[in-house]
Coordinates of C-alpha atoms in Angstrom, one line a residue:
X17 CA 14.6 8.6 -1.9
X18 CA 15.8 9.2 -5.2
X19 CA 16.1 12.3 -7.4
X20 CA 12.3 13.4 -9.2
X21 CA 11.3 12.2 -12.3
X22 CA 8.5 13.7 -14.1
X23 CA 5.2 11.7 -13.7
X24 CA 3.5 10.6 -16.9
X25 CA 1.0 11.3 -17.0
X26 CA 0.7 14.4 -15.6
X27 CA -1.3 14.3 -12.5
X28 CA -4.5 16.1 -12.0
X29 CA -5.1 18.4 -8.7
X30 CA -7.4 15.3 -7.1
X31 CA -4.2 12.9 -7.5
X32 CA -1.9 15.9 -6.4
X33 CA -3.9 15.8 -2.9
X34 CA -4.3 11.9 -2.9
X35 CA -0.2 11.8 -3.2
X36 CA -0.3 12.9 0.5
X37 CA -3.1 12.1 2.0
X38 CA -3.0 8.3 1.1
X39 CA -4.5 7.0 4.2
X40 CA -8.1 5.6 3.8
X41 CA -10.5 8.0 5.8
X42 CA -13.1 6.3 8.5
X43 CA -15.2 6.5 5.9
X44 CA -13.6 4.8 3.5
X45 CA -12.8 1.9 5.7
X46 CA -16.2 1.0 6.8
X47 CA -16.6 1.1 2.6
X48 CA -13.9 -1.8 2.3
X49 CA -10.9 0.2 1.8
X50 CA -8.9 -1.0 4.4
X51 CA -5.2 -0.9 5.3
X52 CA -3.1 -4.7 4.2
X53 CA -2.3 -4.8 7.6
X54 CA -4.0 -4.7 11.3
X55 CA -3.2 -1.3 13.2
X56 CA -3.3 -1.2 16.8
X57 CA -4.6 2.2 18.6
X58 CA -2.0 3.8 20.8
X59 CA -3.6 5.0 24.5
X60 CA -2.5 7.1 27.2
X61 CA -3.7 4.4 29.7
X62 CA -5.0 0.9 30.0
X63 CA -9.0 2.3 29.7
X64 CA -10.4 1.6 26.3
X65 CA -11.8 5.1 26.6
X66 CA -8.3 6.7 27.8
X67 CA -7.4 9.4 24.6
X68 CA -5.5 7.6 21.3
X69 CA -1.9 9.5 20.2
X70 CA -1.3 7.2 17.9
X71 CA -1.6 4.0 15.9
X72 CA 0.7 1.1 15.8
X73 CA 1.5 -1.1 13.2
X74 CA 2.4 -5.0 14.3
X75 CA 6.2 -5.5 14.4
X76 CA 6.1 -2.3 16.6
X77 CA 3.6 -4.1 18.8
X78 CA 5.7 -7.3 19.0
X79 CA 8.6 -5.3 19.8
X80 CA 6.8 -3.5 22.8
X81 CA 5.5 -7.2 24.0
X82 CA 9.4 -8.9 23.4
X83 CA 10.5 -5.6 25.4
X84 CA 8.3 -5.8 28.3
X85 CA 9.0 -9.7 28.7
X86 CA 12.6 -9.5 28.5
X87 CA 14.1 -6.5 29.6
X88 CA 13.3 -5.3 33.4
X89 CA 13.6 -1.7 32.6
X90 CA 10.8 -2.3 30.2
X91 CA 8.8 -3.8 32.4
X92 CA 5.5 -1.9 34.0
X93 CA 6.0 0.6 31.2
X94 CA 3.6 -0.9 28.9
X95 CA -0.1 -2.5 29.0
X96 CA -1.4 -4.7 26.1
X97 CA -5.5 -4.8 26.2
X98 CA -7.5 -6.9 24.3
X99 CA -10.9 -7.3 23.5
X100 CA -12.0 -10.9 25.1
X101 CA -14.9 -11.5 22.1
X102 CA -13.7 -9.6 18.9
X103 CA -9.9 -9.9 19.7
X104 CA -9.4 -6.3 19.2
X105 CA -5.9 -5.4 20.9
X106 CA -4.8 -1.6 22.1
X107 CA -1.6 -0.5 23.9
X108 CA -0.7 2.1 26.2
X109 CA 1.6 2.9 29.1
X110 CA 1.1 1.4 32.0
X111 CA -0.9 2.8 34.7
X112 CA 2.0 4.2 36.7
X113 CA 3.4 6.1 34.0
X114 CA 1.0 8.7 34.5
X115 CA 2.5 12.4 34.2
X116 CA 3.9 13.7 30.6
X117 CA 7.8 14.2 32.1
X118 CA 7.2 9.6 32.8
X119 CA 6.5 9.1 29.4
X120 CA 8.4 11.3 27.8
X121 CA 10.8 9.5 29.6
X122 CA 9.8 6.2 28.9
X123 CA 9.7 7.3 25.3
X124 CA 13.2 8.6 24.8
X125 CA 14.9 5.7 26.3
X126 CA 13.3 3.4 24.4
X127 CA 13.4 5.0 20.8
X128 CA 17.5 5.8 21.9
X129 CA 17.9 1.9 22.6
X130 CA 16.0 0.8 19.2
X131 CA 17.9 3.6 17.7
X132 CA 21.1 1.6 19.1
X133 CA 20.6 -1.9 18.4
X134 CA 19.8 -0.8 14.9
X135 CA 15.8 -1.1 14.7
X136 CA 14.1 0.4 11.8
X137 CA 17.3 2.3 10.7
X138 CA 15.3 3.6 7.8
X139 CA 13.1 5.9 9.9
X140 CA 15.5 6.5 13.2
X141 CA 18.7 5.4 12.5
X142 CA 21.8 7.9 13.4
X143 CA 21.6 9.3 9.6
X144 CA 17.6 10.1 10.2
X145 CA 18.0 11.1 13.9
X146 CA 17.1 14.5 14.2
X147 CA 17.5 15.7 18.0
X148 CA 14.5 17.3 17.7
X149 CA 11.8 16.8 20.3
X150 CA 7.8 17.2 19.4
X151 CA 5.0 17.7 21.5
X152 CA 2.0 15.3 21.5
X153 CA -1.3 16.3 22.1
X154 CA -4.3 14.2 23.2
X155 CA -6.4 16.3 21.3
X156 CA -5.0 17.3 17.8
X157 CA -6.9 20.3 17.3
X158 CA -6.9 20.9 20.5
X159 CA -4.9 23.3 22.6
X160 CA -1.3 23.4 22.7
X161 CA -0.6 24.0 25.4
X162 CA 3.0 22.7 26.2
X163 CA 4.2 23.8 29.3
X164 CA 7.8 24.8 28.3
X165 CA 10.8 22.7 28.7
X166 CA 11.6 23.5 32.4
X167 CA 8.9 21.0 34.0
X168 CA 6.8 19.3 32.1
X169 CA 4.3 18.3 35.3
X170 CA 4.3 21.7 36.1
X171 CA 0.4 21.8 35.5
X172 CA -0.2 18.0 36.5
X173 CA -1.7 16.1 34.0
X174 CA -4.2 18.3 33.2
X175 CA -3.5 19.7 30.3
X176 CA -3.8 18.6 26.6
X177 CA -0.5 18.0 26.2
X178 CA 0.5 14.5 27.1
X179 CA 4.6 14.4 26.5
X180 CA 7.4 14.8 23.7
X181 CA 9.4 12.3 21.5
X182 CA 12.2 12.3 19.0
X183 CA 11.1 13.6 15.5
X184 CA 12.3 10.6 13.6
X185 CA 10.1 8.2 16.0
X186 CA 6.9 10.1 15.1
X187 CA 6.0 7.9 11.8
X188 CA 7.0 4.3 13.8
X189 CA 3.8 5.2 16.8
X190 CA 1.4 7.5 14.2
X191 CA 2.0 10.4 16.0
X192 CA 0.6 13.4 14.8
X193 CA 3.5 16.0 13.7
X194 CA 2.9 20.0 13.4
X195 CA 4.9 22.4 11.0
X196 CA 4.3 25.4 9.3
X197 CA 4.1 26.2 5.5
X198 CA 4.8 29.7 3.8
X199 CA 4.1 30.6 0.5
X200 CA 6.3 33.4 -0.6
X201 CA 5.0 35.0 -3.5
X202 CA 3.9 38.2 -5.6
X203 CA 1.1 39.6 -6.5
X204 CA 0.3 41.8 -10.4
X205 CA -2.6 42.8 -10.6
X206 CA -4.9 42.2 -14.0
X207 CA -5.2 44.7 -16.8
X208 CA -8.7 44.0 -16.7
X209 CA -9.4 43.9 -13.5
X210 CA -10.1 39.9 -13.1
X211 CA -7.5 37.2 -11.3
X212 CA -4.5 38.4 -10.4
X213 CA -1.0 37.5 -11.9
X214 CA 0.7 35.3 -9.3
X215 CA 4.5 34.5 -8.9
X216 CA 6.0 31.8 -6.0
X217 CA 9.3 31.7 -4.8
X218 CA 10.2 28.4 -5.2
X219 CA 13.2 26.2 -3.2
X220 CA 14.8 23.3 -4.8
X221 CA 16.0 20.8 -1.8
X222 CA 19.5 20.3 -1.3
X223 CA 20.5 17.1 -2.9
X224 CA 21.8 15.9 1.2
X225 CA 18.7 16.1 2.5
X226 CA 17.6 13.2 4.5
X227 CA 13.6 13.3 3.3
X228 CA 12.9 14.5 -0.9
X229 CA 16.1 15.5 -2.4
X230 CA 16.2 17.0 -5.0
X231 CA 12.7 17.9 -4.9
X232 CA 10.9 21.6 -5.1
X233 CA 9.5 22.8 -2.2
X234 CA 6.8 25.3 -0.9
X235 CA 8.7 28.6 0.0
X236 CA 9.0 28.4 3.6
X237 CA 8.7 25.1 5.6
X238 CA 9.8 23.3 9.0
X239 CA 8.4 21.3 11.8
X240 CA 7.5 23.0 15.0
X241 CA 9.2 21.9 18.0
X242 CA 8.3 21.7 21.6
X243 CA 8.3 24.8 23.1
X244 CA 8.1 27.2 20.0
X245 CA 5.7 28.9 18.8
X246 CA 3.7 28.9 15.0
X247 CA 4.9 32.9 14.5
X248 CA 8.3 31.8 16.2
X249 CA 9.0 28.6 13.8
X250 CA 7.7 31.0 10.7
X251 CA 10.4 33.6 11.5
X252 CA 12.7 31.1 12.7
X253 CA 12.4 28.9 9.4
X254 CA 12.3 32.3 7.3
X255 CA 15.7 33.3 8.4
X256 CA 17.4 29.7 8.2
X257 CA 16.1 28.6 4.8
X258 CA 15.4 31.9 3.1
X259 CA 17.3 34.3 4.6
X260 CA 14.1 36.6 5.4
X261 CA 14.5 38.8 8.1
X262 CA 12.3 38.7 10.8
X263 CA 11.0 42.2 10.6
X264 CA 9.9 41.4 7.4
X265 CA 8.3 38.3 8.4
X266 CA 6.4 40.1 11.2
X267 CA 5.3 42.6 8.7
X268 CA 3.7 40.8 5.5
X269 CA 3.1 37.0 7.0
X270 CA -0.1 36.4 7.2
X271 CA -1.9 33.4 8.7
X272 CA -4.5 31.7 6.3
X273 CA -5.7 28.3 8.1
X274 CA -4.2 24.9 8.4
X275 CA -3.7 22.0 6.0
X276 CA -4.0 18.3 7.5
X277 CA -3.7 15.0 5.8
X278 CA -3.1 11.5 7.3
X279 CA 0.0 10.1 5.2
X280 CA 1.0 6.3 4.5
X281 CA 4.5 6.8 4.2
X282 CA 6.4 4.9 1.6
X283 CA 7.7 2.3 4.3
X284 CA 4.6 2.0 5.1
X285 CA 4.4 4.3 8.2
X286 CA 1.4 6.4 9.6
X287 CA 2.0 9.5 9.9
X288 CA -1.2 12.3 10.4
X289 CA 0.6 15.7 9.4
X290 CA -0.9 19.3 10.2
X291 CA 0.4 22.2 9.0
X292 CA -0.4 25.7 9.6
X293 CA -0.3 28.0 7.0
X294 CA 0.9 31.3 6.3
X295 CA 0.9 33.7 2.8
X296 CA 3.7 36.2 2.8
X297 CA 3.3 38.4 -0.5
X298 CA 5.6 40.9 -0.9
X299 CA 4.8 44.6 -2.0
X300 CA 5.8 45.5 -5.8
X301 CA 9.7 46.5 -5.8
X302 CA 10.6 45.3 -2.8
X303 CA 14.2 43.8 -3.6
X304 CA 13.3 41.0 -1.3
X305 CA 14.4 37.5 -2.7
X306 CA 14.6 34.6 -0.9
X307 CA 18.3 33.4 -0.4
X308 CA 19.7 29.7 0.8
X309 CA 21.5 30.2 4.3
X310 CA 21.3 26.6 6.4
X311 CA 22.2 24.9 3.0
X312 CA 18.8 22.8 3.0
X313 CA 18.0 24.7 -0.1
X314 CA 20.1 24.7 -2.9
X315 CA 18.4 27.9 -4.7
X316 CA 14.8 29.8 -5.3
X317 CA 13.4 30.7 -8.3
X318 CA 10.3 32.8 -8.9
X319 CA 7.8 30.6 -10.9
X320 CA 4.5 31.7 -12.8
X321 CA 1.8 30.3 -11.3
X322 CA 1.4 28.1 -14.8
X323 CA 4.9 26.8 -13.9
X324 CA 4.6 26.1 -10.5
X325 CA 1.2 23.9 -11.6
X326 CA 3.0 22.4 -14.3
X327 CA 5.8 21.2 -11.8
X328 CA 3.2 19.8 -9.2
X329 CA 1.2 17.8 -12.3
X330 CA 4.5 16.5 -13.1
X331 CA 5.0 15.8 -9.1
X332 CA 8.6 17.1 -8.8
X333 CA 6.8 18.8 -5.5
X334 CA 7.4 17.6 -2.2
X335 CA 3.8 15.9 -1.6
X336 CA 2.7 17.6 1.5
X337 CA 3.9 21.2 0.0
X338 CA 2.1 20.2 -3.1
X339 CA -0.9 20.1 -1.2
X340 CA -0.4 24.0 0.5
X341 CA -0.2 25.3 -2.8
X342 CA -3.5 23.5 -4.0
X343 CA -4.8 25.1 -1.0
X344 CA -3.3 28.0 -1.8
X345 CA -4.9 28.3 -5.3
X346 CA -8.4 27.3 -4.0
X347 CA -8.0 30.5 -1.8
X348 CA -7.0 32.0 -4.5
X349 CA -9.8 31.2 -6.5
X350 CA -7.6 29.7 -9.3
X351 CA -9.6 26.3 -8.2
X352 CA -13.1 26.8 -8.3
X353 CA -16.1 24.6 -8.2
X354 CA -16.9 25.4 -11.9
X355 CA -14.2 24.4 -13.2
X356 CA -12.5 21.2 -10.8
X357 CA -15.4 18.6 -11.1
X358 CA -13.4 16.9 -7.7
X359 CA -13.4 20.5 -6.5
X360 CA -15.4 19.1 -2.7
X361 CA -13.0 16.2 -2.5
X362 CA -10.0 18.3 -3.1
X363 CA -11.2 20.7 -0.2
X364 CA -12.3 18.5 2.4
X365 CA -8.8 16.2 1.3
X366 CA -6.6 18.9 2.6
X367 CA -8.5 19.8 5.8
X368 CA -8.9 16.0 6.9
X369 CA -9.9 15.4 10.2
X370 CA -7.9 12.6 12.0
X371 CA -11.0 10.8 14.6
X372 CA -8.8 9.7 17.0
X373 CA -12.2 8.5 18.6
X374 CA -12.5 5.9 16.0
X375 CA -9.1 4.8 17.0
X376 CA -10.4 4.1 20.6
X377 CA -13.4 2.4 19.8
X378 CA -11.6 0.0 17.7
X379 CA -10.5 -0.7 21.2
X380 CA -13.7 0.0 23.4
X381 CA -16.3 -2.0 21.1
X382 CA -17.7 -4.6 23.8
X383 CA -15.1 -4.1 26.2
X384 CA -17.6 -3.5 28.8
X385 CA -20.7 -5.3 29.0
X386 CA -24.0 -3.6 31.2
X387 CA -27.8 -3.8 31.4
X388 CA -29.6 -0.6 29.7
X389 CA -27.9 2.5 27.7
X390 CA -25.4 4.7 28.5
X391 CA -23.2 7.4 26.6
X392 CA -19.9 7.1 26.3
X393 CA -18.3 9.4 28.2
X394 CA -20.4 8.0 31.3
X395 CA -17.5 6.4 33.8
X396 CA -18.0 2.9 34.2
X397 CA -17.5 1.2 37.9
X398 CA -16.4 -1.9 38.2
X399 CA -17.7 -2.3 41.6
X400 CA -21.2 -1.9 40.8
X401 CA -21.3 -4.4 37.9
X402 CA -25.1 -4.9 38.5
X403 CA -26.2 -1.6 38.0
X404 CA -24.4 0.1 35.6
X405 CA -25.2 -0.2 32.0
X406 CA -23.8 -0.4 28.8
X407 CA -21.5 1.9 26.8
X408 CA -22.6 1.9 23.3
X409 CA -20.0 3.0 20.6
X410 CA -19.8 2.3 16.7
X411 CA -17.1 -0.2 15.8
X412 CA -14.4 0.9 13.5
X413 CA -12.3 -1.9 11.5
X414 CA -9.1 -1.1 11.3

């Protein structure tokens, strides 16, 4: 990605959030606005109604089908469904790759072989490897409960979390990703007693980083890994980026929500992102400054609010951290409904909701054909054809 240049013109708050989440909602699908291109839900198991972790675009599809025909390690790893009347397709492991420690294993060896043979080098080659390993959930927002890296089936498959992958693979299957966002900042308070003066501590990325170099940051940033924490990444991140000790951390970071978006990368990867928040002001004369350590950052500088909006109009931010920091002013009360006439679309923008259930009845619609009604969480036996009625769920075109 190459160095920022100031957009012209500058960008208003609504664009600022639209620059990261650029994936067309449910919604806005049903409306027309669809994708260029077919996506294929990803499923824990060959049921239509088994949970979606992610979404797959077509060459990754055709690579999973060339895989499991060719290659005998592949093969029993995968299932391909498809929908005998709408031709509506959905993959997932196969049935016997059924506890989270199987696929994770399934998962590593075949992102290290593509890795290898030099697939998609733009998203997992060796220079965007990261040997970093993320959880994934069945449920989002559900909750997180990895088991820790000791034994992954150490609770069955009964929990929500279904296995880990290499960061760098999570864009190539949709996966949703988790990180943490701080905003460092200080707080003078109004002569008159109104809003508040506010001051960020901004980073400027080091100009080797693998994703936005060269670009401003939010203060404090990083992707959680399996097995750690949110607190744990936030004081983890603090210390490697900003140099902020952990007492300090402990002592003024303060958790403030989350921030979600669904993100259509610029190769043209899905990639849901949710981020939990935090606000760390510091108290008046503290002689705490932020300070590059891991050499991610190549320097902070405290910003005026005006200048920090004046840098995110001219979209020199990093999208997603663009996006805290509108969140971060709508908290603030710096964007308000009387004065942002897109102030409901900005709001429910950054707090997007990712329906994984449309994703699997893109798969289920007429899958299974019965007499009557029936909800759809109601099990469906095969042996009792006769009896057992329909399951009834919306269609969503992908």
């Amino acid at each position: 990605m190459p160095a920022p240049t100031p957009a012209s013109p500058p960008q208003s708050f609504l664009q600022i959030v639209q620059s990261c989440d650029s994936f067309p909602a449910a919604d806005q699908v049903q409306n027309g606005a669809a994708p260029e291109e077919t996506l294929i839900p990803w499923l824990l198991s060959s049921s239509p109604t088994s949970p979606a972790v992610g979404l797959l675009r077509p060459e990754i599809v055709a690579q999973l089908r060339k895989e499991t025909e060719a290659f005998d390690g592949s093969r029993g790893s995968w299932f391909f469904g498809q929908d005998s009347e709408t031709g509506r397709e959905w993959v997932s492991f196969a049935d016997e790759i059924d506890t989270p420690s199987a696929r994770s294993r399934v998962v590593k060896e075949l992102c290290e072989r593509w890795r290898d043979v030099g697939l998609w080098p733009e998203e997992i080659g060796p220079g965007k490897w990261r040997n970093e390993l993320y959880p994934v959930y069945r449920d989002p927002f559900g909750t997180h409960d990895y088991p820790g890296n000791a034994d992954e089936d150490v609770h069955g498959d009964n929990l929500n979390y279904a296995f880990r992958m290499e960061r760098a693979a999570t864009g190539l299957f949709g996966i949703v990703i988790y990180g943490v966002h701080v905003t460092v900042y200080e707080e003078v308070p109004s002569k008159d007693g109104k809003q508040p003066e506010y001051k960020i501590w901004v980073p400027r990325r080091a100009a080797t980083k693998q994703t936005w170099p060269g670009y401003l940051d939010n203060s404090i940033a990083g992707g959680i890994e399996a097995g750690s924490g949110v607190l744990d990444c936030v004081v983890k991140e603090a210390m490697e980026e900003a140099s902020i000790p952990e007492d300090i951390v402990r002592r003024y970071a303060r958790p403030t929500g989350t921030v979600s978006n669904l993100v259509r990368t610029p190769g043209g990867w899905f990639q849901p992102e949710l981020g939990f928040v935090h606000d760390l002001c510091l108290p008046p004369n503290s002689g705490i400054q932020p300070r590059p350590l891991d050499g991610e950052v190549e320097s902070f500088e405290l910003l005026s609010l005006d200048k920090v909006i004046e840098h995110m109009r001219s979209g020199l931010f990093v999208s997603n951290s663009a996006t805290v920091l509108v969140d971060f002013m709508v908290r603030k009360g710096v964007i308000s409904p009387d004065d942002e006439p897109h102030y409901q679309e900005i709001v429910a923008r950054i707090h997007r909701k990712f329906r994984h259930e449309f994703w699997v009845t893109c798969a289920v619609h007429n899958v299974i054909k019965r007499a009557g009604k029936r909800t759809a969480s109601t099990q469906v036996d095969d042996q009792t054809e006769d009896t057992q009625p329909i399951i009834e769920v919306e269609e969503f075109k992908i």
